[in-house]
Amino acid sequence: MTFPSFKNYRYLLLITIVLGVLVLFWGLGSLQLMSLNEGRRALAIKEMFFSHNWLLPTLNGELYLTKPPFLYWFSESISILAKQVNEWTLRLPLALSGLSVGFIVYFYTKKHYGIWVALFAIQLLIANVDFAMLARRVEIEMLLTFFCFGSLISAIQYVETHHK
């Protein structure tokens, strides 16, 4: 079996990267909040932004500690840099988390299985509707995916290098 040339691979990789960025980032700020949970997260981040209480999130003035606060901190940091809270500043951390998971998948797969398998793996990930939707919603799942997947890959690499 022969594989296409490396030139074709680079061309397909570039197309995959462009499509991945479009899927994850295009129109992030133009979508309304889609669920009650997104509204809850957005309100907590908005309260943190206006009250300057950046340590603990609140909802309607009361502590809101049902989820780990890293999503709130990440979105709050972007909101502070943008000097406003809107759909784009709320969703950008999750799109960045999705993009980071894609890079981890690509580089790990490339190292262990080759460039063509890595390309196919990243294409499958981008084409997964659930993955793309979670990277575009103000929900904690994509950030959790990033941390869990990163931890798993780190543990695998540690075991591989130390053989214990």
C-alpha positions as a printed Julia matrix, in Angstrom:
164×3 Matrix{Float64}:
   0.0    0.0    0.0
   1.36   3.42  -0.91
   0.54   6.64   0.86
   0.03   9.99  -0.87
   3.02  12.3   -0.98
   4.11  14.54   1.88
   3.03  17.56  -0.19
  -0.53  16.22  -0.23
  -0.31  15.63   3.5
   0.69  19.24   4.21
  -2.14  20.46   1.99
  -4.69  18.25   3.77
  -3.31  19.26   7.18
  -3.66  22.95   6.31
  -7.25  22.42   5.16
  -7.98  20.48   8.35
  -6.53  23.24  10.55
  -8.5   25.95   8.74
 -11.74  23.96   8.95
 -11.08  23.16  12.62
 -10.57  26.82  13.48
 -13.71  27.75  11.57
 -15.78  25.06  13.3
 -14.58  26.09  16.76
 -14.38  29.88  16.46
 -16.62  31.17  13.67
 -19.59  33.12  14.99
 -18.83  32.55  18.69
 -20.18  35.94  19.67
 -23.18  35.92  17.37
 -25.03  33.04  19.04
 -27.47  33.72  21.85
 -27.11  31.73  25.07
 -28.72  28.38  24.29
 -29.7   26.93  27.65
 -30.52  27.74  31.24
 -27.11  26.43  32.32
 -25.33  28.77  29.91
 -27.34  31.65  31.36
 -26.36  30.63  34.89
 -22.66  30.51  34.0
 -22.91  33.83  32.14
 -24.65  35.53  35.06
 -22.03  34.29  37.53
 -19.22  35.58  35.29
 -21.02  38.89  34.8
 -21.42  39.29  38.57
 -17.71  38.57  39.06
 -16.87  41.17  36.41
 -18.97  43.97  37.9
 -18.37  43.21  41.59
 -14.59  42.71  41.13
 -14.89  39.65  43.37
 -12.72  37.35  41.28
 -12.06  34.59  43.77
 -15.48  33.03  44.32
 -18.36  33.13  41.85
 -21.77  34.35  43.01
 -25.22  33.99  41.52
 -27.76  36.62  42.54
 -25.38  37.74  45.29
 -25.0   34.27  46.88
 -22.02  31.95  46.58
 -22.29  29.67  43.57
 -19.92  26.78  44.15
 -21.67  23.92  42.36
 -18.9   23.63  39.74
 -15.13  24.18  39.88
 -14.46  27.89  39.34
 -11.75  27.64  36.66
 -14.26  28.29  33.84
 -15.39  31.44  35.62
 -11.81  32.59  36.17
 -10.81  31.9   32.57
 -13.86  33.68  31.13
 -13.45  36.5   33.63
  -9.82  37.01  32.55
 -10.84  37.32  28.91
 -13.72  39.64  29.86
 -11.31  41.87  31.77
  -8.97  42.02  28.77
 -11.92  42.83  26.47
 -13.39  45.23  29.07
 -16.83  43.68  28.64
 -18.82  40.5   29.18
 -20.52  39.13  26.09
 -21.12  35.83  24.33
 -17.69  35.94  22.7
 -15.75  36.46  25.95
 -17.81  33.74  27.63
 -17.25  31.15  24.88
 -13.65  31.87  23.89
 -12.09  29.81  26.74
 -14.07  26.76  25.69
 -13.15  27.13  22.02
  -9.5   27.46  23.07
  -9.88  24.32  25.2
 -11.31  22.46  22.2
  -8.44  23.67  20.03
  -5.94  22.53  22.68
  -7.52  19.07  22.84
  -7.19  18.9   19.06
  -3.48  19.77  19.24
  -2.91  17.18  21.98
  -4.67  14.5   19.91
  -2.72  15.4   16.81
   0.75  15.51  18.34
   0.3   12.44  20.52
  -1.11  10.4   17.64
   1.59  11.65  15.29
   4.33  10.62  17.72
   2.96   7.13  18.28
   1.16   6.16  15.08
   2.37   8.39  12.26
   1.33  11.48  10.37
  -1.56  10.0    8.41
  -3.22   8.46  11.44
  -2.8   11.76  13.28
  -4.43  13.65  10.41
  -7.34  11.22  10.33
  -7.73  11.39  14.13
  -7.93  15.17  14.16
 -10.39  15.13  11.26
 -12.62  12.71  13.16
 -12.45  14.88  16.26
 -13.38  18.05  14.38
 -16.2   16.27  12.55
 -17.7   15.06  15.84
 -20.78  17.23  16.35
 -20.84  16.82  20.14
 -17.21  17.89  20.43
 -17.79  20.95  18.25
 -20.95  21.94  20.13
 -19.36  21.58  23.57
 -16.49  23.8   22.41
 -19.03  26.49  21.51
 -21.2   26.51  24.64
 -20.67  28.14  28.02
 -20.54  24.79  29.79
 -17.76  23.26  31.83
 -17.54  20.01  29.83
 -14.95  21.13  27.25
 -12.67  22.54  29.91
 -13.08  19.29  31.85
 -12.29  17.34  28.66
  -9.11  19.37  28.21
  -7.92  18.76  31.79
  -8.85  15.06  31.86
  -7.39  14.33  28.43
  -4.24  16.3   29.2
  -3.84  14.43  32.48
  -4.34  11.07  30.77
  -1.78  11.8   28.06
   0.68  13.11  30.69
   0.25   9.93  32.75
   0.75   7.72  29.69
   3.91   9.6   28.72
   5.23   9.36  32.28
   4.67   5.6   32.38
   6.26   5.19  28.93
   9.39   7.14  29.88
   9.88   5.67  33.35
   8.77   2.09  32.58
   7.24   1.64  36.02
